mmCIF file of C-alpha atoms in Angstrom:
data_model
loop_
_atom_site.group_PDB
_atom_site.id
_atom_site.type_symbol
_atom_site.label_atom_id
_atom_site.label_comp_id
_atom_site.label_asym_id
_atom_site.label_seq_id
_atom_site.Cartn_x
_atom_site.Cartn_y
_atom_site.Cartn_z
ATOM 1 C CA MET A 1 -76.912 -126.896 -9.298
ATOM 2 C CA TYR A 2 -76.476 -125.969 -5.649
ATOM 3 C CA LYS A 3 -73.026 -124.761 -4.607
ATOM 4 C CA LYS A 4 -71.774 -124.885 -1.055
ATOM 5 C CA VAL A 5 -70.557 -121.579 0.375
ATOM 6 C CA ASP A 6 -66.880 -122.476 -0.059
ATOM 7 C CA ARG A 7 -67.396 -123.179 -3.802
ATOM 8 C CA LYS A 8 -69.362 -120.020 -4.702
ATOM 9 C CA VAL A 9 -67.768 -117.614 -7.159
ATOM 10 C CA LYS A 10 -67.196 -114.196 -5.659
ATOM 11 C CA PRO A 11 -66.337 -111.055 -7.632
ATOM 12 C CA VAL A 12 -62.922 -109.556 -7.002
ATOM 13 C CA PRO A 13 -62.836 -105.796 -6.520
ATOM 14 C CA GLY A 14 -60.395 -104.051 -8.788
ATOM 15 C CA ILE A 15 -59.795 -101.386 -11.383
ATOM 16 C CA VAL A 16 -59.980 -102.110 -15.101
ATOM 17 C CA PRO A 17 -56.505 -101.476 -16.534
ATOM 18 C CA GLU A 18 -56.367 -98.666 -19.085
ATOM 19 C CA GLU A 19 -54.850 -100.945 -21.781
ATOM 20 C CA VAL A 20 -57.971 -103.167 -21.852
ATOM 21 C CA ARG A 21 -60.567 -100.412 -22.113
ATOM 22 C CA VAL A 22 -62.568 -100.509 -25.327
ATOM 23 C CA ALA A 23 -62.039 -97.458 -27.499
ATOM 24 C CA ARG A 24 -64.877 -96.357 -29.778
ATOM 25 C CA ARG A 25 -63.804 -94.546 -32.932
ATOM 26 C CA PHE A 26 -65.306 -93.123 -36.070
ATOM 27 C CA PRO A 27 -62.738 -93.557 -38.846
ATOM 28 C CA GLU A 28 -64.771 -91.230 -41.030
ATOM 29 C CA ASN A 29 -67.767 -88.968 -40.666
ATOM 30 C CA PRO A 30 -70.789 -91.256 -41.307
ATOM 31 C CA LEU A 31 -72.723 -88.351 -42.833
ATOM 32 C CA ASP A 32 -70.091 -87.970 -45.584
ATOM 33 C CA SER A 33 -70.935 -91.379 -47.064
ATOM 34 C CA LEU A 34 -74.713 -90.881 -47.182
ATOM 35 C CA PRO A 35 -76.009 -90.987 -50.748
ATOM 36 C CA THR A 36 -77.957 -88.011 -52.024
ATOM 37 C CA LEU A 37 -81.643 -88.716 -52.518
ATOM 38 C CA SER A 38 -83.483 -87.747 -55.656
ATOM 39 C CA PRO A 39 -86.690 -85.710 -55.280
ATOM 40 C CA HIS A 40 -88.280 -88.321 -57.598
ATOM 41 C CA VAL A 41 -88.133 -91.630 -55.782
ATOM 42 C CA PRO A 42 -87.943 -94.705 -58.069
ATOM 43 C CA GLU A 43 -90.347 -97.608 -57.708
ATOM 44 C CA PHE A 44 -89.131 -100.363 -55.389
ATOM 45 C CA ILE A 45 -87.520 -103.312 -57.174
ATOM 46 C CA PRO A 46 -87.001 -106.399 -54.968
ATOM 47 C CA THR A 47 -83.423 -107.651 -54.536
ATOM 48 C CA SER A 48 -81.941 -110.963 -53.412
ATOM 49 C CA ARG A 49 -81.927 -109.768 -49.788
ATOM 50 C CA LEU A 50 -85.025 -107.522 -49.807
ATOM 51 C CA THR A 51 -87.432 -109.875 -51.517
ATOM 52 C CA ALA A 52 -91.123 -109.063 -51.930
ATOM 53 C CA GLU A 53 -91.940 -111.737 -49.317
ATOM 54 C CA ARG A 54 -89.589 -110.195 -46.743
ATOM 55 C CA ILE A 55 -90.906 -106.693 -47.403
ATOM 56 C CA SER A 56 -94.474 -107.921 -46.824
ATOM 57 C CA LYS A 57 -93.383 -109.473 -43.482
ATOM 58 C CA ILE A 58 -91.967 -106.116 -42.318
ATOM 59 C CA ASN A 59 -95.511 -104.632 -42.493
ATOM 60 C CA ILE A 60 -94.444 -101.197 -43.659
ATOM 61 C CA ASN A 61 -97.213 -98.657 -43.189
ATOM 62 C CA LYS A 62 -99.557 -101.187 -41.588
ATOM 63 C CA SER A 63 -101.557 -98.396 -39.905
ATOM 64 C CA GLY A 64 -101.626 -96.214 -43.053
ATOM 65 C CA PHE A 65 -99.791 -93.371 -41.312
ATOM 66 C CA LEU A 66 -97.402 -92.732 -44.234
ATOM 67 C CA TRP A 67 -98.385 -91.186 -47.533
ATOM 68 C CA PRO A 68 -97.700 -93.336 -50.615
ATOM 69 C CA GLU A 69 -94.645 -91.221 -51.562
ATOM 70 C CA GLU A 70 -93.267 -91.531 -48.023
ATOM 71 C CA GLU A 71 -93.698 -95.298 -48.183
ATOM 72 C CA LYS A 72 -91.836 -95.349 -51.524
ATOM 73 C CA LEU A 73 -89.047 -93.253 -49.998
ATOM 74 C CA PHE A 74 -88.803 -95.602 -47.012
ATOM 75 C CA LEU A 75 -88.518 -98.636 -49.317
ATOM 76 C CA HIS A 76 -85.907 -96.817 -51.409
ATOM 77 C CA ILE A 77 -83.794 -96.038 -48.315
ATOM 78 C CA LEU A 78 -84.141 -99.654 -47.163
ATOM 79 C CA ARG A 79 -82.913 -100.828 -50.565
ATOM 80 C CA ILE A 80 -79.932 -98.452 -50.506
ATOM 81 C CA ASN A 81 -78.966 -99.750 -47.040
ATOM 82 C CA GLU A 82 -79.990 -103.386 -47.478
ATOM 83 C CA ARG A 83 -76.595 -104.720 -46.353
ATOM 84 C CA SER A 84 -77.293 -103.340 -42.861
ATOM 85 C CA ILE A 85 -80.390 -105.547 -42.479
ATOM 86 C CA ALA A 86 -80.128 -109.262 -41.686
ATOM 87 C CA PHE A 87 -83.012 -111.689 -41.953
ATOM 88 C CA THR A 88 -80.869 -114.786 -41.246
ATOM 89 C CA ASP A 89 -77.618 -115.495 -39.391
ATOM 90 C CA SER A 90 -75.797 -115.975 -42.700
ATOM 91 C CA GLU A 91 -76.608 -112.346 -43.636
ATOM 92 C CA ARG A 92 -75.443 -111.051 -40.277
ATOM 93 C CA GLY A 93 -72.216 -109.103 -40.094
ATOM 94 C CA THR A 94 -69.988 -107.623 -37.449
ATOM 95 C CA MET A 95 -68.687 -104.148 -36.744
ATOM 96 C CA HIS A 96 -65.481 -103.380 -38.586
ATOM 97 C CA ASP A 97 -62.355 -103.414 -36.384
ATOM 98 C CA SER A 98 -61.699 -99.772 -37.199
ATOM 99 C CA TYR A 99 -64.718 -98.774 -35.056
ATOM 100 C CA PHE A 100 -63.825 -100.623 -31.817
ATOM 101 C CA THR A 101 -60.666 -102.011 -30.278
ATOM 102 C CA PRO A 102 -60.761 -105.752 -29.472
ATOM 103 C CA TYR A 103 -62.350 -106.761 -26.177
ATOM 104 C CA VAL A 104 -59.904 -108.018 -23.570
ATOM 105 C CA ILE A 105 -61.305 -109.452 -20.360
ATOM 106 C CA PRO A 106 -58.917 -108.993 -17.441
ATOM 107 C CA VAL A 107 -58.792 -111.886 -14.978
ATOM 108 C CA VAL A 108 -57.072 -112.585 -11.685
ATOM 109 C CA PRO A 109 -54.684 -115.573 -11.391
ATOM 110 C CA HIS A 110 -56.678 -118.798 -11.055
ATOM 111 C CA VAL A 111 -56.911 -122.395 -12.289
ATOM 112 C CA PRO A 112 -58.936 -122.708 -15.548
ATOM 113 C CA TRP A 113 -61.928 -125.036 -15.428
ATOM 114 C CA LYS A 114 -62.858 -127.846 -17.786
ATOM 115 C CA HIS A 115 -66.381 -129.204 -17.398
ATOM 116 C CA LYS A 116 -67.531 -132.212 -19.394
ATOM 117 C CA ASN A 117 -70.461 -131.515 -21.744
ATOM 118 C CA ILE A 118 -73.836 -133.139 -21.345
ATOM 119 C CA PRO A 119 -74.182 -135.626 -24.247
ATOM 120 C CA ILE A 120 -76.251 -134.517 -27.249
ATOM 121 C CA PRO A 121 -79.242 -136.830 -27.804
ATOM 122 C CA PRO A 122 -78.570 -138.943 -30.941
ATOM 123 C CA GLY A 123 -81.947 -137.951 -32.446
ATOM 124 C CA VAL A 124 -80.964 -134.266 -32.725
ATOM 125 C CA LYS A 125 -77.173 -134.588 -33.072
ATOM 126 C CA ASP A 126 -77.123 -133.882 -36.835
ATOM 127 C CA LYS A 127 -79.378 -130.825 -36.398
ATOM 128 C CA VAL A 128 -77.148 -129.486 -33.608
ATOM 129 C CA ILE A 129 -74.016 -129.955 -35.724
ATOM 130 C CA ASP A 130 -75.671 -128.179 -38.681
ATOM 131 C CA LEU A 131 -76.750 -125.328 -36.395
ATOM 132 C CA LEU A 132 -73.220 -124.972 -34.994
ATOM 133 C CA ARG A 133 -71.721 -124.970 -38.504
ATOM 134 C CA ASP A 134 -74.185 -122.261 -39.586
ATOM 135 C CA LYS A 135 -73.312 -120.138 -36.536
ATOM 136 C CA ILE A 136 -69.568 -120.537 -37.210
ATOM 137 C CA ALA A 137 -70.049 -119.658 -40.906
ATOM 138 C CA ALA A 138 -72.035 -116.544 -39.907
ATOM 139 C CA GLY A 139 -69.313 -115.444 -37.460
ATOM 140 C CA VAL A 140 -71.547 -115.818 -34.388
ATOM 141 C CA TYR A 141 -69.257 -118.528 -32.961
ATOM 142 C CA GLU A 142 -65.496 -118.510 -33.360
ATOM 143 C CA PRO A 143 -62.964 -121.309 -33.008
ATOM 144 C CA SER A 144 -61.129 -121.121 -29.702
ATOM 145 C CA GLN A 145 -58.021 -122.606 -28.134
ATOM 146 C CA SER A 146 -59.100 -121.528 -24.658
ATOM 147 C CA SER A 147 -58.084 -123.372 -21.504
ATOM 148 C CA TYR A 148 -61.712 -123.195 -20.376
ATOM 149 C CA ARG A 149 -64.592 -125.465 -21.234
ATOM 150 C CA SER A 150 -68.061 -124.814 -19.841
ATOM 151 C CA ARG A 151 -71.043 -127.120 -19.984
ATOM 152 C CA TRP A 152 -73.709 -126.548 -22.592
ATOM 153 C CA PHE A 153 -76.760 -128.546 -23.589
ATOM 154 C CA THR A 154 -79.457 -128.651 -26.233
ATOM 155 C CA VAL A 155 -83.208 -128.353 -25.868
ATOM 156 C CA VAL A 156 -85.624 -129.151 -28.684
ATOM 157 C CA LYS A 157 -88.213 -126.376 -28.893
ATOM 158 C CA LYS A 158 -91.818 -126.792 -30.053
ATOM 159 C CA ASN A 159 -91.206 -124.894 -33.305
ATOM 160 C CA GLY A 160 -88.240 -127.108 -34.232
#
């Protein structure tokens, strides 16, 4: 949408206040929690998250660069750390609050905007609602009581 010069949004120069800066922390030494590895690596046993089908999609050692024992070790380490891998949004997690302070976005005084959404086509409305519920359940989207409302729209892609 074309905006006339008087309606364009212009950045405001300023300094980020110290109280809104994000602080990165390590509550503990990450190396202290690493499990010790046995010199005799066990055979890989699929789990509910690392299924045989998912492992085959990863294409481990596709070029044959790793020796068989190295491939076993890689699969073993994947299995030990399987909670850090997400194949779907429902398996996705977020960083624990002890690692980062909450993000605060400083703003200058202004009037909040409320734009009306473009209607969702009735043919895809149920799919869009299901997608939004899945994203909320996975923690990707959060409920908000914000004074702002921006436009959004849906587009059906070729792969569904």
